[in-house]
Each structure stands twice: as structure tokens, then as C-alpha cells.
XYZ file of C-alpha atoms in Angstrom:
238
model
C 20.935 2.164 -0.423
C 17.994 4.537 -0.728
C 18.846 5.365 -4.345
C 19.413 1.691 -5.236
C 15.975 0.851 -3.800
C 14.142 3.299 -6.080
C 13.851 1.001 -9.127
C 12.908 -2.165 -7.152
C 10.254 -0.210 -5.245
C 8.949 1.299 -8.465
C 8.749 -2.151 -10.063
C 6.623 -3.379 -7.141
C 4.437 -0.271 -7.407
C 4.107 -0.680 -11.188
C 3.075 -4.313 -10.683
C 0.371 -3.240 -8.255
C -0.896 -0.364 -10.410
C -0.873 -2.353 -13.649
C -2.873 -5.103 -11.939
C -5.416 -2.543 -10.756
C -5.745 -1.225 -14.312
C -5.855 -4.577 -16.067
C -8.211 -5.984 -13.426
C -11.038 -3.800 -14.705
C -10.269 -4.798 -18.302
C -10.373 -8.492 -17.453
C -13.605 -8.223 -15.500
C -15.332 -5.991 -18.021
C -14.486 -8.310 -20.904
C -15.710 -11.462 -19.166
C -18.838 -9.813 -17.737
C -19.822 -8.424 -21.140
C -19.298 -11.811 -22.774
C -21.495 -13.470 -20.149
C -24.231 -10.828 -20.105
C -24.464 -10.645 -23.921
C -24.487 -14.437 -24.240
C -21.319 -14.293 -26.325
C -19.611 -16.830 -24.097
C -21.755 -19.654 -25.521
C -20.596 -18.774 -29.040
C -16.979 -18.600 -27.942
C -17.178 -21.955 -26.135
C -18.651 -23.538 -29.263
C -15.308 -22.876 -30.973
C -12.780 -23.351 -28.183
C -12.582 -25.162 -24.858
C -12.825 -23.358 -21.492
C -9.145 -24.122 -20.877
C -8.146 -22.494 -24.175
C -10.255 -19.446 -23.280
C -8.609 -19.255 -19.855
C -5.052 -19.546 -21.159
C -5.735 -17.091 -23.984
C -7.037 -14.451 -21.596
C -4.097 -15.022 -19.250
C -1.593 -14.721 -22.094
C -3.211 -11.511 -23.352
C -3.309 -9.968 -19.891
C 0.326 -10.787 -19.139
C 1.397 -9.502 -22.579
C -0.308 -6.154 -21.907
C 1.330 -5.898 -18.488
C 4.802 -6.715 -19.771
C 4.384 -4.243 -22.633
C 3.570 -1.459 -20.172
C 6.626 -2.338 -18.073
C 8.864 -2.475 -21.145
C 7.730 0.975 -22.293
C 8.235 2.474 -18.832
C 11.648 0.819 -18.528
C 12.786 2.129 -21.917
C 11.603 5.622 -21.005
C 13.523 5.504 -17.710
C 16.681 4.236 -19.424
C 16.408 6.896 -22.119
C 15.995 9.591 -19.479
C 19.035 8.320 -17.570
C 21.179 8.391 -20.700
C 19.941 11.717 -22.070
C 19.716 13.715 -18.839
C 22.835 15.484 -17.584
C 23.785 16.882 -14.198
C 22.462 15.842 -10.804
C 19.230 14.380 -12.189
C 21.108 12.223 -14.671
C 23.516 11.035 -11.980
C 20.584 10.129 -9.735
C 18.828 8.167 -12.510
C 22.009 6.306 -13.401
C 22.606 5.376 -9.749
C 18.978 4.260 -9.385
C 19.294 2.017 -12.441
C 22.570 0.494 -11.190
C 20.887 -2.689 -9.835
C 19.764 -3.484 -13.392
C 23.386 -3.873 -14.443
C 23.282 -7.399 -13.024
C 21.649 -10.006 -15.321
C 20.741 -12.022 -12.197
C 18.737 -9.133 -10.729
C 16.980 -8.561 -14.061
C 15.969 -12.241 -14.251
C 14.756 -12.219 -10.649
C 12.692 -9.070 -11.237
C 11.149 -10.507 -14.395
C 10.322 -13.773 -12.632
C 8.573 -12.186 -9.661
C 6.809 -9.633 -11.832
C 5.503 -12.321 -14.188
C 4.591 -14.639 -11.302
C 2.711 -11.849 -9.530
C 0.839 -10.980 -12.694
C -0.178 -14.591 -13.300
C -1.215 -15.123 -9.682
C -3.499 -12.079 -9.451
C -4.805 -12.381 -13.034
C -5.994 -15.905 -12.295
C -7.955 -14.618 -9.299
C -9.484 -11.854 -11.435
C -10.506 -14.293 -14.170
C -12.246 -16.509 -11.613
C -14.091 -13.454 -10.264
C -15.145 -12.457 -13.774
C -16.437 -15.952 -14.513
C -18.655 -15.826 -11.405
C -20.056 -12.321 -12.030
C -23.165 -11.431 -14.025
C -22.543 -7.665 -13.851
C -19.785 -5.210 -13.020
C -21.563 -4.519 -9.745
C -21.217 -8.183 -8.779
C -17.610 -8.201 -9.959
C -16.724 -5.123 -7.908
C -18.238 -6.695 -4.784
C -15.750 -9.575 -5.171
C -12.870 -7.461 -6.463
C -12.763 -4.752 -3.789
C -11.928 -7.001 -0.797
C -9.437 -9.007 -2.863
C -7.525 -5.890 -3.927
C -7.615 -4.495 -0.401
C -6.053 -7.674 0.963
C -3.359 -7.602 -1.719
C -2.559 -3.880 -1.501
C -2.757 -3.282 2.259
C 0.809 -4.357 3.184
C 2.416 -2.392 0.347
C 2.765 0.795 2.411
C 4.380 -1.174 5.248
C 6.827 -2.780 2.818
C 7.735 0.529 1.142
C 8.293 2.326 4.449
C 10.289 -0.586 5.823
C 12.586 -0.705 2.781
C 13.137 3.061 2.645
C 13.738 3.446 6.381
C 15.574 0.124 6.765
C 13.197 -0.813 9.590
C 10.575 -3.483 10.142
C 12.893 -6.168 8.795
C 11.035 -8.980 10.569
C 7.627 -7.995 9.186
C 9.030 -7.639 5.670
C 10.714 -11.049 5.831
C 7.455 -12.630 7.023
C 5.554 -11.048 4.123
C 8.206 -12.403 1.747
C 7.151 -15.952 2.631
C 3.391 -15.364 2.251
C 2.835 -16.270 -1.434
C 0.164 -13.681 -2.176
C 2.579 -10.940 -1.033
C 5.826 -12.524 -2.212
C 6.074 -10.821 -5.658
C 5.523 -7.307 -4.293
C 7.735 -7.748 -1.230
C 10.586 -9.423 -3.061
C 10.588 -6.840 -5.853
C 10.719 -4.040 -3.272
C 13.604 -5.658 -1.357
C 15.952 -6.348 -4.263
C 17.693 -2.980 -3.956
C 18.513 -3.450 -0.276
C 20.155 -6.853 -0.615
C 18.472 -10.265 -0.404
C 20.280 -13.582 -0.022
C 20.275 -15.991 -2.942
C 18.739 -18.742 -0.810
C 15.869 -16.478 0.196
C 15.218 -15.537 -3.436
C 15.238 -19.169 -4.572
C 13.196 -20.428 -1.605
C 10.472 -17.802 -1.893
C 10.448 -18.228 -5.675
C 9.890 -21.972 -5.413
C 7.156 -21.508 -2.798
C 5.452 -18.946 -5.039
C 5.616 -21.310 -8.024
C 3.996 -24.115 -5.994
C 1.278 -21.743 -4.786
C 0.534 -20.592 -8.349
C 0.334 -24.208 -9.515
C -2.211 -25.065 -6.813
C -4.104 -21.828 -7.516
C -4.328 -22.655 -11.222
C -5.784 -26.097 -10.510
C -8.400 -24.838 -8.029
C -9.426 -21.586 -9.722
C -9.474 -23.189 -13.178
C -12.199 -25.494 -11.837
C -14.152 -22.469 -10.626
C -13.647 -20.764 -13.995
C -14.908 -23.757 -15.997
C -17.917 -24.387 -13.759
C -18.995 -20.731 -13.530
C -18.782 -19.620 -17.162
C -22.333 -20.667 -18.048
C -23.935 -20.403 -14.599
C -25.672 -17.070 -15.087
C -27.775 -15.788 -12.199
C -26.036 -17.929 -9.588
C -23.794 -16.180 -7.043
C -21.787 -18.837 -5.193
C -21.214 -18.497 -1.464
C -18.068 -19.727 0.229
C -19.392 -23.280 0.619
C -20.395 -23.452 -3.055
C -17.040 -21.989 -4.064
C -15.235 -24.677 -2.065
C -17.307 -27.368 -3.809
C -16.424 -25.922 -7.217
C -12.735 -26.075 -6.342
C -13.069 -29.759 -5.427
C -14.887 -30.648 -8.629
C -12.733 -32.432 -11.183
C -13.141 -31.422 -14.850
C -15.446 -33.565 -16.950
């Protein structure tokens, strides 16, 4: 069970680390466009929605490319390596022999990337400098990353099952928790239920944060507080 949990745990860790890396790229790009007044030129050619979807597509493509490269390297190592190390790698990659598990991993990885990337894009649209962006980003990443240690220890030690199951049904933690649990056995109903809940959450998030993104792109020098942020989420697009 421990060996079979290595790849699922690594996929959750890779999701977290790739989001930390790409988060700075997303924020830096948007902040530079806003501070250099390039965003006005860009919006003269495309709509805010097209800009949003383009940045999301690019970010997800970069993340999936990193995962593909790492996966190919791991598979190559498992095939080429002999002896105890090769046997360990082959046993660790055994869960990937099931097409169902591969599809589930891809779904939760992609859903997690979209969910967090949307939050990062909204932060970038509200920030006039990287200092402002970091002030928003740090607490968000802390909230997202804090339970990861609990999940990893619970999966490896086969303890804390109740806490892990609760985290599975909290949408912001669902991708990481579900990816980590796939090696230890998860019921099909739990996978489908948490997947549907995550999809609904992402849909609502897109609607609300897309409003913040549109309204904040050209509002330089204005740092919204929580009340202003709530008003932006309620504003319907013109």
C-alpha cells in the first residue's frame, strides 16, 4: 500500500509545486501588463473574457507539459532501471496500469489547476505591483497548502481517515486530497461525488472571479477591501 501510494502522493505534490511556480508567472505577467499600461492595448484587440481564457489555457498547458515530462522520465526510469530500484519503480507505477485511475488523476489535476489559476488571475488583476500581489497571494497559498502535510502523513501511515475524508469534500482541497488517496483505495461513488462537487464549485468560482477580473483590469491604484470585492462579484458584466 505504501509503494502504491507513492505516485498518487507525488502527483498531489507536483500539483502543489507547479501551482506555486506558475503562480508567480501569472502574477508577474498581469502586473507588468497593468503597470506598463499594456493592458489597454491588449483590451483594444480582444475582450476581457478572451484574455482570461487565453491566460488560463496557457497556464494549464504549461502545467500539463511539466507533468507529462516528469511522467515520461519516471516511466523511462522504471523501464531502464534494473534490480531493487527498478522493481520499486514498477510497483509504484502499478496504479497507472488502470485507465480509470489515469482519467481520475488527469481530471483532478486539471480541475485543481483551473481552480487555483482562476484565483491567481483575479489576484493579478487587482494588483498594481508584485508587492501588492504577494500580500494577496501569501495567505491564499498558505490556506491551500496547510493541510497537505496532514494528508500525506495520513495516507502514508493509514491514520487520520476521518480528517482526510472531510478534506476530500472541501472543494478547495479536493484535488490534492483525492490525488493523494488514489493509491490507498477510494470508492467509485466518492470519486464521482467529490468530482461533481468540485466541478460545481469551479463553475461558481469562474462566474464570480471572472467579474472581479473584468472590473479590476483597468482600476489602477484601487485596492479593494472585502466589501468592495463582494460588490465586484455581484456585478453583472456590461
